[in-house]
Coordinates of C-alpha atoms in Angstrom, one line a residue:
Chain A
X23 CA 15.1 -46.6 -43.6
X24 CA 12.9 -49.0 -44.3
X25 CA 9.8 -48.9 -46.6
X26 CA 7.3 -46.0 -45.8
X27 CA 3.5 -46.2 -47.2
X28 CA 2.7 -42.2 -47.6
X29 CA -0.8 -41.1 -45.7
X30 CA -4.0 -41.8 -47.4
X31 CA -7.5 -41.4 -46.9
X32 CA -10.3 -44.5 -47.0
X33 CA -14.2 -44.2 -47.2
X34 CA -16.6 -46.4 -45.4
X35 CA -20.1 -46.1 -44.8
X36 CA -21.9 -47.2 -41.4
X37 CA -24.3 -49.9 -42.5
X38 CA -25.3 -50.6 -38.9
X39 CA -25.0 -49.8 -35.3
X40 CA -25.1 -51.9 -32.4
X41 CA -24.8 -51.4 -28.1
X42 CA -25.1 -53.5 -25.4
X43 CA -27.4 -52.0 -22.5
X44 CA -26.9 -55.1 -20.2
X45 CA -24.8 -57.5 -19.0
X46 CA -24.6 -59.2 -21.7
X47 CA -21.7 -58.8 -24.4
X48 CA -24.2 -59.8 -27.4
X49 CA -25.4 -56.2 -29.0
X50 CA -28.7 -54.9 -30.1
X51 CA -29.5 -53.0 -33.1
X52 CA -30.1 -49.4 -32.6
X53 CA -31.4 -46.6 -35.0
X54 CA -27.9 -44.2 -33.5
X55 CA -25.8 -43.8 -31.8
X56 CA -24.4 -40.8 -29.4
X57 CA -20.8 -41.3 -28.7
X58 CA -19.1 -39.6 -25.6
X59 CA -15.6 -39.4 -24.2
X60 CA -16.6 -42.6 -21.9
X61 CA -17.8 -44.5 -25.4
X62 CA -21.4 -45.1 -26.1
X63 CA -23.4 -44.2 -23.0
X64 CA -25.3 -47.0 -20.8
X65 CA -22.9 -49.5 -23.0
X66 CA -21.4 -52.8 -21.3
X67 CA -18.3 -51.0 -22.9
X68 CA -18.1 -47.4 -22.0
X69 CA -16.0 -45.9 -19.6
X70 CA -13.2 -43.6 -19.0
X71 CA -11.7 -46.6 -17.5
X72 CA -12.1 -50.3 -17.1
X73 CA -11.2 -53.2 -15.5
X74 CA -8.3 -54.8 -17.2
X75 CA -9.0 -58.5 -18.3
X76 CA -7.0 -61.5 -20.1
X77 CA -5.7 -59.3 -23.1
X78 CA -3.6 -57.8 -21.0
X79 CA -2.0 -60.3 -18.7
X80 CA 0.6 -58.1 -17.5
X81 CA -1.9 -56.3 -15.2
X82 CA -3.2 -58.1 -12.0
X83 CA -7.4 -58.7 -13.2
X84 CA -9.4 -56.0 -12.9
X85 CA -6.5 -53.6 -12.4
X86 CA -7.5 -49.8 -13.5
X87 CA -6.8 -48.6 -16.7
X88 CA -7.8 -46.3 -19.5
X89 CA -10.5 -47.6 -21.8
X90 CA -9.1 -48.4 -25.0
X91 CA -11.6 -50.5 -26.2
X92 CA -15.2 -48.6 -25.9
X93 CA -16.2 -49.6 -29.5
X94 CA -16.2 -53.1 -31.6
X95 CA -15.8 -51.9 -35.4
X96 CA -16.7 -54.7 -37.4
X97 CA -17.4 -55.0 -41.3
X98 CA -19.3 -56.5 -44.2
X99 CA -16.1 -57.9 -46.1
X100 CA -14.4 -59.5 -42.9
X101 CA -17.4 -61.1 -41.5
X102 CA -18.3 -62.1 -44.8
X103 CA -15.0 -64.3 -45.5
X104 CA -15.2 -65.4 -41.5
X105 CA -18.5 -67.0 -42.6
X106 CA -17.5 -68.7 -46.0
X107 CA -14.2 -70.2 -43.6
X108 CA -17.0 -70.9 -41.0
X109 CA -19.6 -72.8 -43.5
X110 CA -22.1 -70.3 -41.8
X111 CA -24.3 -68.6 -44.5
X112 CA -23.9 -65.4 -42.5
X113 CA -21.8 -63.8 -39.6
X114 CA -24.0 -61.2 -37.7
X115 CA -22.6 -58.3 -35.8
X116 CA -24.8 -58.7 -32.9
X117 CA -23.1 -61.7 -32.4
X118 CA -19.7 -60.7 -31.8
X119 CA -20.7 -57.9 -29.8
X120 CA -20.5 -55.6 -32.8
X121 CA -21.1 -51.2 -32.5
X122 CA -20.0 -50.4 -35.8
X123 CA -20.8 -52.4 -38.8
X124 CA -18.4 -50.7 -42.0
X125 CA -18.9 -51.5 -45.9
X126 CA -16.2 -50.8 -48.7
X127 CA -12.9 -51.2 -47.2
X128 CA -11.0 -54.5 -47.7
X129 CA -9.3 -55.8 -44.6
X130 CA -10.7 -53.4 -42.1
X131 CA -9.0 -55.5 -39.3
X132 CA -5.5 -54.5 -40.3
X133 CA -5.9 -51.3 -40.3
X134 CA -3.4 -49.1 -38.5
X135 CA -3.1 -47.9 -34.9
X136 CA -4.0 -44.4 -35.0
X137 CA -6.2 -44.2 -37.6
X138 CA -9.2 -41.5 -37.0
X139 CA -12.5 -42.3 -38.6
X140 CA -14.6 -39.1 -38.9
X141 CA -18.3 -39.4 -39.3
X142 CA -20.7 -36.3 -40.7
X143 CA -22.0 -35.2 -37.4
X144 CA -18.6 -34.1 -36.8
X145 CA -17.6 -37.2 -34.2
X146 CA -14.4 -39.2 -34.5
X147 CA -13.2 -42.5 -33.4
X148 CA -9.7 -43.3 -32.7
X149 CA -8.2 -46.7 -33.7
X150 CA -6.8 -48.4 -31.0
X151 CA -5.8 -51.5 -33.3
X152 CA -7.4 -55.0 -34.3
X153 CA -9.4 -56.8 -31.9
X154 CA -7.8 -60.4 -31.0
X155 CA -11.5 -62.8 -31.7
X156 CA -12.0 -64.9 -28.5
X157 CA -13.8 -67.8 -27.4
X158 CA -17.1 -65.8 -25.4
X159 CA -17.5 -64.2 -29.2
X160 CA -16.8 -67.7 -30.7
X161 CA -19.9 -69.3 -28.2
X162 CA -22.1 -66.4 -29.3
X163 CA -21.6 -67.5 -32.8
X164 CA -22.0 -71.4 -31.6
X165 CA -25.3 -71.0 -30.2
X166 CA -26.5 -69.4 -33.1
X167 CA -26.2 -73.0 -35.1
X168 CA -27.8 -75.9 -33.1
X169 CA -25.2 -79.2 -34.1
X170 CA -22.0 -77.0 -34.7
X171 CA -20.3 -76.4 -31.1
X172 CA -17.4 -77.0 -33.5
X173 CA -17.7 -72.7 -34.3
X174 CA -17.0 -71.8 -30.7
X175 CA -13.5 -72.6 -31.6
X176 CA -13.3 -72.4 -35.1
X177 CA -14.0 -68.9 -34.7
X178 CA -11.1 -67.8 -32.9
X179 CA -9.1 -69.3 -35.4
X180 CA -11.0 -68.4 -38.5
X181 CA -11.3 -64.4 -37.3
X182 CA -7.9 -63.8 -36.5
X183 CA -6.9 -60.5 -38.7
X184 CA -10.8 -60.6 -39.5
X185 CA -12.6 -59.4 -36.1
X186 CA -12.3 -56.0 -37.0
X187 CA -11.2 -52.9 -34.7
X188 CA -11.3 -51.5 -31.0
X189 CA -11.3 -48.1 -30.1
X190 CA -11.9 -44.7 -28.4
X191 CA -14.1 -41.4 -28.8
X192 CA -12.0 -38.5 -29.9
X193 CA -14.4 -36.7 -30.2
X194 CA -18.7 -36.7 -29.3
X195 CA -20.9 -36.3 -31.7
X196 CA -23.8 -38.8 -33.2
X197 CA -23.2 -42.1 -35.4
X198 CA -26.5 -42.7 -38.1
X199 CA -26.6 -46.0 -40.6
X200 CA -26.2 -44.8 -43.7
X201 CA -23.3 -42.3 -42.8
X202 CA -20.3 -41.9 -45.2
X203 CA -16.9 -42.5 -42.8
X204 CA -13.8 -40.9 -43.9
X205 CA -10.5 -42.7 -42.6
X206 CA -7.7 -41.5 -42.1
X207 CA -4.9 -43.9 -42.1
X208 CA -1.3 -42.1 -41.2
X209 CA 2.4 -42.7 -43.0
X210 CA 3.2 -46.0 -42.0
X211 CA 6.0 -47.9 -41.8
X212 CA 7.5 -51.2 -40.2
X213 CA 9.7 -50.0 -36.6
X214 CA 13.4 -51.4 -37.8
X215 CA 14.6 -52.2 -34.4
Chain B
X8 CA -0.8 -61.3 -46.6
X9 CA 2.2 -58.7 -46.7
X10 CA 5.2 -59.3 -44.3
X11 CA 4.3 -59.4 -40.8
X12 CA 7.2 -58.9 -37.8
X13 CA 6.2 -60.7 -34.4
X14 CA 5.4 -58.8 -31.2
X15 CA 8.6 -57.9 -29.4
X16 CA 9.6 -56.9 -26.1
X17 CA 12.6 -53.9 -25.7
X18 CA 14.0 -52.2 -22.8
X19 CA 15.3 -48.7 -22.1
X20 CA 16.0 -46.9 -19.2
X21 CA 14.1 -43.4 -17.8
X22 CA 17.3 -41.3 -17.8
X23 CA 15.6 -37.8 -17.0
X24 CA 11.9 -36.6 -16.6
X25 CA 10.6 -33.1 -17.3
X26 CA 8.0 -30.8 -17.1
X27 CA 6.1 -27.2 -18.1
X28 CA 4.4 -26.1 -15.1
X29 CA 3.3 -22.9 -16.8
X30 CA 2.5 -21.4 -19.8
X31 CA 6.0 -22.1 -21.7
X32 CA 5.9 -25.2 -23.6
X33 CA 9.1 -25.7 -22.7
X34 CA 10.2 -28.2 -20.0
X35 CA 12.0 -28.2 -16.4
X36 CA 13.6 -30.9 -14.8
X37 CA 11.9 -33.1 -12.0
X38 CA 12.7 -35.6 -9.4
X39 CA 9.7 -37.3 -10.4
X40 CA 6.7 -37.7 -12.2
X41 CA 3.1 -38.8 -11.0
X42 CA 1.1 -39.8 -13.7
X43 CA -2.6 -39.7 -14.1
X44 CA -5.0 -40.2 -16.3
X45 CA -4.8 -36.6 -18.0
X46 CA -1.1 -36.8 -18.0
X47 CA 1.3 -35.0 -15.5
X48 CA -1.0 -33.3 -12.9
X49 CA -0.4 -29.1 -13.3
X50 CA 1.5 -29.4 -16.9
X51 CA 1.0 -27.6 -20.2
X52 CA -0.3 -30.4 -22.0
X53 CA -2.7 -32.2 -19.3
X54 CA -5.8 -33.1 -19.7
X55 CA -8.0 -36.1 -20.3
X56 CA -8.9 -33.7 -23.4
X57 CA -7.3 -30.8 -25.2
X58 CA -8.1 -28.3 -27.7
X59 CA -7.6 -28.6 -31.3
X60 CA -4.4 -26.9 -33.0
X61 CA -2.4 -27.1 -36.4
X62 CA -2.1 -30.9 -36.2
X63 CA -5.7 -31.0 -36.5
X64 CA -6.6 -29.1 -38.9
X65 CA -9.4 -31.0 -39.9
X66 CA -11.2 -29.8 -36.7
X67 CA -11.7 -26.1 -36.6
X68 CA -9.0 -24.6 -34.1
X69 CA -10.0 -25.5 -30.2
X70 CA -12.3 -28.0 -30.6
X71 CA -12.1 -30.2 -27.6
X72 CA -11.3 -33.6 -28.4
X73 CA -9.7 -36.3 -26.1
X74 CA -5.9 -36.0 -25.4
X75 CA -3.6 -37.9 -26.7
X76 CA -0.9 -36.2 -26.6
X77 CA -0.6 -35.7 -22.4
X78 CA 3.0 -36.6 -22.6
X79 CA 6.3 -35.9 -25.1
X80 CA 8.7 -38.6 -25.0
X81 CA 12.3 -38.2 -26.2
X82 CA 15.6 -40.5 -26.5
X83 CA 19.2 -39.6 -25.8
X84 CA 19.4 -41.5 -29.2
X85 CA 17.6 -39.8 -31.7
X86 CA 18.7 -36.4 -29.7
X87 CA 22.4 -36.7 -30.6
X88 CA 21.2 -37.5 -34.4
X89 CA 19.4 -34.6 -34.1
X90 CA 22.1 -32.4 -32.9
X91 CA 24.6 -33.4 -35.0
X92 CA 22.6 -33.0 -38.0
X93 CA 22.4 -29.7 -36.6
X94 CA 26.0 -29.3 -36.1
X95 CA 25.6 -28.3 -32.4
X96 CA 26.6 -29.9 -29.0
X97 CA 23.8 -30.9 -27.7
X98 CA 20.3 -31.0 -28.0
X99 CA 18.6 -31.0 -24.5
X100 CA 14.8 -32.3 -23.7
X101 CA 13.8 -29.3 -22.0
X102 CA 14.6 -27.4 -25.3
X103 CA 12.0 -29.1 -27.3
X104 CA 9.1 -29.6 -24.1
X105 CA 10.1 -32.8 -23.5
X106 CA 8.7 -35.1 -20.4
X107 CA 10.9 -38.3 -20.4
X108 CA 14.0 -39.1 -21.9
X109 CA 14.6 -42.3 -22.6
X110 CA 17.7 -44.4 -23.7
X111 CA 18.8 -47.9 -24.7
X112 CA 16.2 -48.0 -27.5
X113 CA 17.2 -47.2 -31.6
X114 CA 15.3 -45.1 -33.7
X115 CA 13.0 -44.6 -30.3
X116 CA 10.8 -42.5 -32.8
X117 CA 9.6 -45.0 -34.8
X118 CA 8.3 -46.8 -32.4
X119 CA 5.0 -48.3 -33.4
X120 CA 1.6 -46.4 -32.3
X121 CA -0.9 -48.6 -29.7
X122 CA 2.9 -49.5 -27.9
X123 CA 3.0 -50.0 -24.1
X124 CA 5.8 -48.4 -22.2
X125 CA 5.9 -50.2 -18.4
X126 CA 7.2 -48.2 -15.4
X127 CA 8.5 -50.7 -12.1
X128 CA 5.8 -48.4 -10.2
X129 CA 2.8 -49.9 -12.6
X130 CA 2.3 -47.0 -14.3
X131 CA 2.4 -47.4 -18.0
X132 CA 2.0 -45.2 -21.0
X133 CA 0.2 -45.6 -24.6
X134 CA 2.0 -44.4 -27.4
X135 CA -0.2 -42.8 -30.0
X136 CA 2.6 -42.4 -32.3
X137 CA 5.6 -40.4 -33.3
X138 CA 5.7 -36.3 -32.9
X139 CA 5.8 -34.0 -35.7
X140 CA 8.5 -31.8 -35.7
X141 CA 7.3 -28.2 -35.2
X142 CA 8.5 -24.5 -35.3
X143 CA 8.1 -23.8 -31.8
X144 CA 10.5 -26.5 -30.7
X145 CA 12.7 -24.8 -33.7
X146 CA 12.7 -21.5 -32.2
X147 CA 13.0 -22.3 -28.7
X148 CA 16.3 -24.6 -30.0
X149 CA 17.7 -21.7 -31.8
X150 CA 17.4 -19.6 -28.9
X151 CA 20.0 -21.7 -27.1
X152 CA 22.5 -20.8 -30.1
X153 CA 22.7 -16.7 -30.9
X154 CA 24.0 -16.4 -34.4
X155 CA 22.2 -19.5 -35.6
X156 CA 18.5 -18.2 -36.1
X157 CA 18.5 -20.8 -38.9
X158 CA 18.0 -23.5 -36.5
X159 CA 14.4 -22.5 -36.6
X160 CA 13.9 -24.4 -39.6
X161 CA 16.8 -26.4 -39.7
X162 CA 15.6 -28.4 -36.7
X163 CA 12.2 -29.1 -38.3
X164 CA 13.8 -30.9 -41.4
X165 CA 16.9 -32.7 -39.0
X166 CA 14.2 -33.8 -36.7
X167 CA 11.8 -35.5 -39.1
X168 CA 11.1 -39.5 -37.2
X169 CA 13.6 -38.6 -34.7
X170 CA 11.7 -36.7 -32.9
X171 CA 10.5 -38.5 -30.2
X172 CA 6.9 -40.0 -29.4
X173 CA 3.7 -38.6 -28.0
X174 CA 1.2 -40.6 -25.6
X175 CA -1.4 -40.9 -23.1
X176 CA -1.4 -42.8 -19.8
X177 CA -2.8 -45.7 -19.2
X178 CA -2.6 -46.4 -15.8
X179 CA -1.6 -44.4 -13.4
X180 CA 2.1 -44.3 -11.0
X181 CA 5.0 -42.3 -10.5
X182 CA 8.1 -42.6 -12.7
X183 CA 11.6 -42.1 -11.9
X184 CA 15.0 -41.5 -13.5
X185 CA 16.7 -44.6 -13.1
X186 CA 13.8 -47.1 -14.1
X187 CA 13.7 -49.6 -16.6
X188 CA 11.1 -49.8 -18.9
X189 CA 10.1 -52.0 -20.6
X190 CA 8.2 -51.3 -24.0
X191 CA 5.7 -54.1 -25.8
X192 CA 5.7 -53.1 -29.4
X193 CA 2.6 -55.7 -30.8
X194 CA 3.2 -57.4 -34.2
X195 CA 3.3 -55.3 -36.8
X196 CA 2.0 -55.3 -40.9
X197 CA 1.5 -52.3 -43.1
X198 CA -1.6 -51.9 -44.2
X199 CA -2.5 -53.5 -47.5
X200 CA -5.8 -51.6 -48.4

């Protein structure tokens, strides 16, 4: 067999949170958030299900399916080395549609499938996996610097491994800034085929 | 960046499907299977959520969280390991609650979590990641052999990561023996922390 990492447990704390009340896939800055089976209510994201869109191009568009991606987790570190690759003196997670902005674990975009983060209130999130960056992210960032239209694709490329995480409610409960965020990331190990 | 293996497409055929219609966790055999969005309408484990159990024990016992584990997924593969290990004939699905056998597909068990299984109806199933290996499947596979209450046990150790998968369904359809599926396993990396 081939190698296995054993089961370990990460801590994060919530520096921000973010939703998106309208149409439009830019977030807001909130003081909480209450997270529900459907994802964060009123959300652009939430649902049970949604409409499936060009990450999954196996589906006709708009086909039915469960809502694995409720919630953007995004953090300090990645958006942090996005910028410096970017030349941008900051990435903000309103921008990319951020809910979730993390602090203290390197590479938060590669972490596992699976992974549960538990917050104090008692509420988990499930890790669906890493969130491919795409161009309606990369034109938020874009019109945020007048003369570079350069960053709508730049970002796509620059983000990749580095747009942090989508995933689902396991279970309800309330998200505050400041919270600490226990993950826990499961045995892993590469499938040999 | 640690090693990184591309995204890969397999294929495996639906050679029997199952179910628990009551309160025994183990399984019957079907014609079919319609699949919902809580699972297998009428079975043991559906439910867009579930209570808490012993694989939670981070949550205290019955809280409701959100299912992912509507659906037990076994392979003719891993089964004869199994069984052999065990030094018995056969190890059948039903036995250990299982909902769909597969075959075609090595070491069907460590398949990666946030994997897509595709059914020629459209339905298609999320795997959230491999099952545990538990007592109850023990007993109810030692019950098959008088004379060998060890099995009990014994099939806990033998079925460590060859014991199938667990997963949720992500859009809805009917599955029948017979049909091909196809299963996208994304690229995969451990996690480097």
């Amino acid at each position: 067999m081939s190698e296995r990492l054993p089961a370990r447990t990460l801590e994060a704390t919530l520096t921000w949170v973010g939703w998106a009340p309208g149409k439009d896939f830019v977030s807001t800055a909130a003081d909480r958030l209450r997270l529900t089976y459907a994802g964060i209510q009123g959300d652009l994201h939430a649902g049970l299900t949604r409409p499936s869109g060009a990450r999954e191009p196996w589906y006709p568009r708009g086909t039915e399916m469960k809502n694995e991606r409720q919630l953007s987790i995004v953090s300090v570190e990645d958006n942090a080395e996005v910028a410096a690759a970017l030349g941008i003196p900051d990435l903000r997670p309103e921008w990319i549609g951020g809910n979730l902005l993390l602090s203290g674990v390197p590479n938060l975009s590669l972490l596992p499938p699976r992974s549960i983060l538990f917050f104090p209130s008692g509420a988990t999130i499930r890790i669906d996996g890493d969130n491919g960056p795409c161009r309606q992210a990369g034109r938020a960032v874009a019109a945020q610097f007048p003369g570079r239209p350069d960053l709508e694709f730049a970002f796509v490329k620059a983000a990749k491994y580095k747009r942090g995480l989508v995933g689902w409610v396991e279970r309800e409960g309330e998200i505050v800034p400041g919270d600490t965020v226990k993950i826990r990331v499961w045995e892993q190990a590469l499938y040999p085929g």
